[in-house]
């Protein structure tokens, strides 16, 4: 397995090249849209492997609460995945003038939600870098900053895993995380 590891206090930060649906962690973060319609990308992979229960709970969530604003998160169970929860994070589309702030919030709120749920490990994808068009480099910079900033204050979370699909994404994240952590 291609991976690299950093340590910030008690928190292990791991970058892995692979499939997020295969990860043995408590919380898997999904790169979702505001309506939680998981029709493509990592979202579709999560529903395919976790089962329709994830889409069903997502639909119920939106019916109850309305669409999830960009930068915010919603929680469902994880169906047949190894994880206990899926945190659906809504990232911005590249080109949005408020995009960087929203992406930062989406990542931050995902980590804080896992912490609040009392879980010890989380896996995040490179939110907004697929269908939403963000460059890997920009996402990596934002993610490295927020991980560095939050880690010292985490009590429950012991591992933050970033799961990158493909070599280009992995190499870019590795370079940026080495620079920043
Ligand atoms: N494991 C890890 N990463 C993956 C996987 C996987 N199995 N599959 C894709 N990626 P995207 P977005 C990477 O498009 O840009 C959906 O339709 C992918 O290469 O999933 O935030 C939602 O429902 C990319 O680097 O999410 C929304 O409508 C990253 O995951 C919209 O796409 C994110 O790509 C969200 O777009």
CSV table of C-alpha atoms and ligand atoms in Angstrom, one decimal, residues 18-22 30-34 36-46 89-93 124-134 136 163-166 169 173, ligand 1:
chain,number,residue,atom,x,y,z
A,18,UNK,CA,-6.5,4.0,-2.4
A,19,UNK,CA,-10.3,3.6,-2.1
A,20,UNK,CA,-12.0,5.3,0.8
A,21,UNK,CA,-14.8,2.7,0.9
A,22,UNK,CA,-12.2,0.0,1.9
A,30,UNK,CA,-18.3,11.7,1.8
A,31,UNK,CA,-17.9,14.5,-0.8
A,32,UNK,CA,-21.6,15.3,-1.2
A,33,UNK,CA,-23.9,17.9,-2.8
A,34,UNK,CA,-26.4,19.9,-0.8
A,36,UNK,CA,-27.3,14.5,-0.6
A,37,UNK,CA,-28.1,12.9,-4.0
A,38,UNK,CA,-25.2,10.5,-4.2
A,39,UNK,CA,-25.1,10.1,-8.0
A,40,UNK,CA,-21.4,10.2,-8.9
A,41,UNK,CA,-17.8,10.1,-7.8
A,42,UNK,CA,-16.9,9.0,-4.3
A,43,UNK,CA,-20.5,9.5,-3.1
A,44,UNK,CA,-21.8,6.8,-5.5
A,45,UNK,CA,-18.9,4.5,-4.5
A,46,UNK,CA,-19.9,4.9,-0.9
A,89,UNK,CA,-19.5,17.1,3.7
A,90,UNK,CA,-20.7,19.6,1.1
A,91,UNK,CA,-17.7,21.2,-0.6
A,92,UNK,CA,-17.8,24.2,-3.0
A,93,UNK,CA,-17.5,24.2,-6.8
A,124,UNK,CA,-11.5,12.0,4.3
A,125,UNK,CA,-11.4,12.2,0.5
A,126,UNK,CA,-10.0,15.1,-1.5
A,127,UNK,CA,-13.3,17.0,-1.2
A,128,UNK,CA,-14.2,19.2,-4.3
A,129,UNK,CA,-11.4,17.9,-6.5
A,130,UNK,CA,-13.5,15.6,-8.7
A,131,UNK,CA,-16.7,16.8,-10.3
A,132,UNK,CA,-16.4,20.1,-8.5
A,133,UNK,CA,-13.1,20.9,-10.2
A,134,UNK,CA,-10.8,22.0,-7.4
A,136,UNK,CA,-5.5,18.9,-5.8
A,163,UNK,CA,-7.5,8.8,1.1
A,164,UNK,CA,-6.4,9.8,-2.4
A,165,UNK,CA,-7.6,8.3,-5.6
A,166,UNK,CA,-4.7,7.9,-8.0
A,169,UNK,CA,-3.5,13.2,-6.1
A,173,UNK,CA,-0.9,15.8,-1.1
B,1,LIG,N1,-12.0,6.7,-2.8
B,1,LIG,C1,-11.3,7.8,-2.6
B,1,LIG,N2,-11.4,8.9,-3.4
B,1,LIG,C2,-12.2,8.8,-4.5
B,1,LIG,C3,-12.9,7.7,-4.8
B,1,LIG,C4,-12.8,6.6,-3.9
B,1,LIG,N3,-13.5,5.4,-4.1
B,1,LIG,N4,-13.7,7.9,-5.9
B,1,LIG,C5,-13.4,9.1,-6.3
B,1,LIG,N5,-12.5,9.7,-5.5
B,1,LIG,P1,-15.9,13.7,-6.3
B,1,LIG,P2,-16.6,16.5,-5.6
B,1,LIG,C6,-11.9,11.1,-5.5
B,1,LIG,O1,-16.2,14.0,-7.7
B,1,LIG,O2,-15.6,17.0,-6.5
B,1,LIG,C7,-20.8,13.7,-6.6
B,1,LIG,O3,-21.6,13.4,-7.6
B,1,LIG,C8,-11.9,11.8,-6.8
B,1,LIG,O4,-10.9,11.4,-7.7
B,1,LIG,O5,-16.4,12.5,-5.7
B,1,LIG,O6,-16.6,17.1,-4.2
B,1,LIG,C9,-21.5,14.2,-5.4
B,1,LIG,O7,-22.8,13.7,-5.2
B,1,LIG,C10,-11.7,13.2,-6.3
B,1,LIG,O8,-10.3,13.5,-6.1
B,1,LIG,O9,-16.5,14.9,-5.3
B,1,LIG,C11,-21.6,15.7,-5.7
B,1,LIG,O10,-22.6,16.0,-6.6
B,1,LIG,C12,-12.4,13.3,-4.9
B,1,LIG,O11,-12.6,11.9,-4.6
B,1,LIG,C13,-20.3,16.0,-6.4
B,1,LIG,O12,-19.9,14.7,-6.9
B,1,LIG,C14,-13.7,14.0,-4.9
B,1,LIG,O13,-14.4,13.8,-6.2
B,1,LIG,C15,-19.2,16.4,-5.5
B,1,LIG,O14,-18.0,16.7,-6.2
